[in-house]
Amino acid sequence: MTKIGVLALQGAFIEHIAVLAQLEVDTSEIRLPQELDGIDGLIIPGGESTTITKLMISYELAGRIAELGRDGLPVMGTCAGMIMLAGSVDGSNHLPTGIMDIAVKRNAFGRQVDSFEIDLDIPAIGTEPYHAVFIRAPKIDRAGPDVDIMARLPDGSIVAAKQGNLIALAFHPELTEDYRLHRYFLNIVKQR
Ligand code: GLN
């Protein structure tokens, strides 16, 4: 049976686990490197990226997650989780995994609209608009040639992308009842 690990250091991990339970998928909370053994996919939730970065490094998770991601383990990072996957964040390259060829800007939407909801067009999951919740969200400023852009805001900002087995979402798919992005991720896991 498929088992999805959810990084449970800080942030919205309980909500991701609840969605996966609705989808009848087995989950395990990941806090230590050895807990990564035997999972078929990993979700890195949103939260506070500076805190998650520190904990990922001090629990020696960052290097192991980078290795597994490079070897093809499906990994989906949402909001702060996207920051954990990026090759560059606010111009810095000192990052926990750096496995995705994207340059990310933190808190990209300023104070006035630091949280908002909007319907996105995400062709990869179907024609119905997807209602996305952004909370002090990052955005993708630059995506490398191997990265498929999955969604943009009306102003052109990239807010969802895929690079092979890796998915980065600037918003919080675990906070809505539309599970299409979790299903999309689970399909990548099953294909592997
Ligand atoms: N602004 C947060 C950060 O940069 C991310 C917010 C979130 O994950 N909802 O860490």
CSV table of C-alpha atoms and ligand atoms in Angstrom, one decimal:
chain,number,residue,atom,x,y,z
A,1,MET,CA,0.0,0.0,0.0
A,2,THR,CA,1.2,3.5,-0.8
A,3,LYS,CA,2.6,5.4,2.1
A,4,ILE,CA,3.1,9.2,2.1
A,5,GLY,CA,5.4,10.8,4.5
A,6,VAL,CA,4.5,14.3,5.7
A,7,LEU,CA,7.3,16.4,7.2
A,8,ALA,CA,6.0,17.2,10.7
A,9,LEU,CA,8.5,19.7,12.1
A,10,GLN,CA,6.3,22.8,12.1
A,11,GLY,CA,3.4,24.2,10.1
A,12,ALA,CA,0.3,22.7,8.5
A,13,PHE,CA,1.2,19.0,8.5
A,14,ILE,CA,-1.9,17.9,10.4
A,15,GLU,CA,-4.1,19.4,7.6
A,16,HIS,CA,-2.2,17.5,4.9
A,17,ILE,CA,-2.5,14.3,6.8
A,18,ALA,CA,-6.3,14.9,7.1
A,19,VAL,CA,-6.6,15.3,3.3
A,20,LEU,CA,-4.6,12.1,2.7
A,21,ALA,CA,-6.8,10.3,5.2
A,22,GLN,CA,-9.9,11.5,3.2
A,23,LEU,CA,-8.2,10.0,0.1
A,24,GLU,CA,-7.7,6.7,2.1
A,25,VAL,CA,-3.9,6.9,1.8
A,26,ASP,CA,-1.5,5.7,4.5
A,27,THR,CA,0.6,8.5,6.0
A,28,SER,CA,3.5,8.8,8.4
A,29,GLU,CA,4.8,11.9,10.2
A,30,ILE,CA,8.5,12.5,9.4
A,31,ARG,CA,10.7,14.1,12.1
A,32,LEU,CA,13.9,11.9,11.8
A,33,PRO,CA,15.9,10.8,8.8
A,34,GLN,CA,15.3,7.1,9.3
A,35,GLU,CA,11.5,7.8,9.1
A,36,LEU,CA,12.1,8.6,5.4
A,37,ASP,CA,12.8,4.9,4.7
A,38,GLY,CA,10.0,3.1,3.1
A,39,ILE,CA,7.8,6.1,2.1
A,40,ASP,CA,6.6,6.4,-1.5
A,41,GLY,CA,6.3,10.1,-1.6
A,42,LEU,CA,6.8,13.1,0.7
A,43,ILE,CA,4.9,16.3,1.4
A,44,ILE,CA,6.6,19.3,2.8
A,45,PRO,CA,3.9,21.6,4.3
A,46,GLY,CA,3.6,25.3,4.7
A,47,GLY,CA,4.6,27.1,7.9
A,48,GLU,CA,7.5,29.3,8.7
A,49,SER,CA,10.3,28.6,6.3
A,50,THR,CA,13.1,29.9,8.6
A,51,THR,CA,12.0,27.6,11.4
A,52,ILE,CA,11.5,24.6,9.0
A,53,THR,CA,14.9,25.2,7.5
A,54,LYS,CA,16.7,25.3,10.9
A,55,LEU,CA,14.9,22.1,12.0
A,56,MET,CA,15.5,20.3,8.7
A,57,ILE,CA,19.2,21.0,9.1
A,58,SER,CA,19.6,20.2,12.8
A,59,TYR,CA,17.6,16.9,12.5
A,60,GLU,CA,19.8,16.0,9.5
A,61,LEU,CA,16.8,15.7,7.2
A,62,ALA,CA,17.8,18.2,4.6
A,63,GLY,CA,20.6,16.2,3.0
A,64,ARG,CA,18.6,13.0,3.0
A,65,ILE,CA,15.5,14.6,1.5
A,66,ALA,CA,17.7,16.2,-1.2
A,67,GLU,CA,19.2,12.8,-2.0
A,68,LEU,CA,15.9,11.0,-2.2
A,69,GLY,CA,14.3,13.8,-4.3
A,70,ARG,CA,17.2,13.7,-6.8
A,71,ASP,CA,16.8,9.9,-7.0
A,72,GLY,CA,13.2,10.3,-8.0
A,73,LEU,CA,11.1,10.2,-4.8
A,74,PRO,CA,8.0,12.3,-5.5
A,75,VAL,CA,8.0,15.4,-3.3
A,76,MET,CA,5.4,18.1,-3.1
A,77,GLY,CA,6.2,21.3,-1.3
A,78,THR,CA,3.4,23.8,-0.4
A,79,CYS,CA,4.1,27.4,0.5
A,80,ALA,CA,7.0,27.3,2.9
A,81,GLY,CA,7.5,23.7,1.6
A,82,MET,CA,8.1,25.2,-1.9
A,83,ILE,CA,10.8,27.4,-0.4
A,84,MET,CA,12.4,24.2,1.0
A,85,LEU,CA,12.7,22.8,-2.6
A,86,ALA,CA,13.9,25.9,-4.4
A,87,GLY,CA,17.4,26.3,-5.8
A,88,SER,CA,17.5,30.0,-4.9
A,89,VAL,CA,15.5,32.0,-2.3
A,90,ASP,CA,15.6,35.8,-2.3
A,91,GLY,CA,19.0,35.6,-4.1
A,92,SER,CA,20.6,33.2,-1.6
A,93,ASN,CA,21.8,29.7,-2.5
A,94,HIS,CA,22.3,28.5,1.1
A,95,LEU,CA,19.2,26.3,1.2
A,96,PRO,CA,18.1,23.1,2.8
A,97,THR,CA,17.7,21.0,-0.4
A,98,GLY,CA,17.9,23.2,-3.4
A,99,ILE,CA,16.7,20.4,-5.6
A,100,MET,CA,14.3,22.3,-7.9
A,101,ASP,CA,15.5,24.7,-10.6
A,102,ILE,CA,13.3,27.6,-9.4
A,103,ALA,CA,14.2,31.0,-7.9
A,104,VAL,CA,11.7,31.9,-5.2
A,105,LYS,CA,10.8,35.2,-3.6
A,106,ARG,CA,9.4,34.9,0.0
A,107,ASN,CA,6.4,36.9,1.1
A,108,ALA,CA,6.1,38.0,-2.5
A,109,PHE,CA,2.7,39.7,-2.1
A,110,GLY,CA,3.5,42.5,0.3
A,111,ARG,CA,1.5,43.5,3.4
A,112,GLN,CA,-1.8,44.6,2.0
A,113,VAL,CA,-2.6,41.4,0.2
A,114,ASP,CA,-0.4,39.1,2.3
A,115,SER,CA,-3.3,36.6,2.3
A,116,PHE,CA,-5.8,36.2,-0.4
A,117,GLU,CA,-7.9,33.6,-2.3
A,118,ILE,CA,-8.3,33.4,-6.0
A,119,ASP,CA,-9.5,31.0,-8.7
A,120,LEU,CA,-6.6,29.6,-10.8
A,121,ASP,CA,-6.6,27.9,-14.1
A,122,ILE,CA,-4.5,24.7,-13.6
A,123,PRO,CA,-4.9,22.7,-16.8
A,124,ALA,CA,-2.9,19.7,-15.4
A,125,ILE,CA,-5.8,18.9,-13.0
A,126,GLY,CA,-8.8,19.6,-15.3
A,127,THR,CA,-10.8,22.5,-16.7
A,128,GLU,CA,-12.7,23.5,-13.5
A,129,PRO,CA,-11.1,26.5,-11.8
A,130,TYR,CA,-9.1,25.7,-8.7
A,131,HIS,CA,-9.8,27.9,-5.7
A,132,ALA,CA,-6.4,28.6,-4.1
A,133,VAL,CA,-5.6,30.0,-0.7
A,134,PHE,CA,-2.5,32.1,-0.4
A,135,ILE,CA,-1.1,33.0,3.1
A,136,ARG,CA,2.0,35.2,3.1
A,137,ALA,CA,2.9,33.3,0.1
A,138,PRO,CA,6.1,33.1,-1.9
A,139,LYS,CA,6.2,33.1,-5.7
A,140,ILE,CA,8.4,31.7,-8.4
A,141,ASP,CA,10.5,34.5,-10.1
A,142,ARG,CA,12.4,32.2,-12.4
A,143,ALA,CA,11.9,28.6,-13.6
A,144,GLY,CA,14.6,26.6,-15.3
A,145,PRO,CA,14.2,24.8,-18.7
A,146,ASP,CA,13.2,21.5,-17.1
A,147,VAL,CA,10.4,23.1,-15.1
A,148,ASP,CA,6.8,22.9,-16.3
A,149,ILE,CA,4.7,25.9,-15.2
A,150,MET,CA,1.4,24.6,-13.8
A,151,ALA,CA,-0.3,27.9,-12.9
A,152,ARG,CA,0.1,31.6,-12.9
A,153,LEU,CA,-1.8,34.5,-11.3
A,154,PRO,CA,-3.5,37.0,-13.7
A,155,ASP,CA,-0.4,39.3,-13.4
A,156,GLY,CA,1.8,36.4,-14.7
A,157,SER,CA,3.4,35.4,-11.4
A,158,ILE,CA,4.2,31.7,-11.3
A,159,VAL,CA,2.5,30.0,-8.4
A,160,ALA,CA,2.6,26.3,-9.2
A,161,ALA,CA,5.3,24.3,-11.0
A,162,LYS,CA,6.5,20.7,-11.6
A,163,GLN,CA,10.0,19.4,-12.4
A,164,GLY,CA,9.7,15.6,-13.0
A,165,ASN,CA,8.9,14.1,-9.6
A,166,LEU,CA,8.9,17.5,-7.8
A,167,ILE,CA,5.9,19.8,-7.3
A,168,ALA,CA,6.0,23.3,-5.8
A,169,LEU,CA,2.8,25.2,-4.9
A,170,ALA,CA,2.8,28.7,-3.5
A,171,PHE,CA,-0.6,28.2,-1.9
A,172,HIS,CA,-2.2,25.8,0.6
A,173,PRO,CA,-4.1,22.9,-1.1
A,174,GLU,CA,-4.6,21.3,2.3
A,175,LEU,CA,-6.9,24.1,3.4
A,176,THR,CA,-9.7,23.5,0.8
A,177,GLU,CA,-11.9,20.6,0.0
A,178,ASP,CA,-10.8,20.4,-3.6
A,179,TYR,CA,-8.3,17.5,-3.4
A,180,ARG,CA,-7.3,17.5,-7.1
A,181,LEU,CA,-3.7,18.6,-6.4
A,182,HIS,CA,-3.2,15.9,-3.8
A,183,ARG,CA,-4.7,13.3,-6.3
A,184,TYR,CA,-2.4,14.7,-9.0
A,185,PHE,CA,0.6,14.1,-6.6
A,186,LEU,CA,-0.6,10.6,-5.7
A,187,ASN,CA,-0.8,9.8,-9.4
A,188,ILE,CA,2.9,10.7,-9.8
A,189,VAL,CA,3.6,8.5,-6.8
A,190,LYS,CA,1.7,5.6,-8.3
A,191,GLN,CA,3.4,6.0,-11.7
A,192,ARG,CA,6.9,5.7,-10.1
B,1,GLN,N1,5.8,33.5,4.5
B,1,GLN,C1,6.2,32.2,5.0
B,1,GLN,C2,7.7,31.9,4.9
B,1,GLN,O1,8.3,32.5,4.1
B,1,GLN,C3,5.5,31.0,4.3
B,1,GLN,C4,4.0,31.1,4.6
B,1,GLN,C5,3.3,29.8,4.5
B,1,GLN,O2,3.9,28.7,4.4
B,1,GLN,N2,2.0,29.9,4.6
B,1,GLN,O3,8.2,31.1,5.7
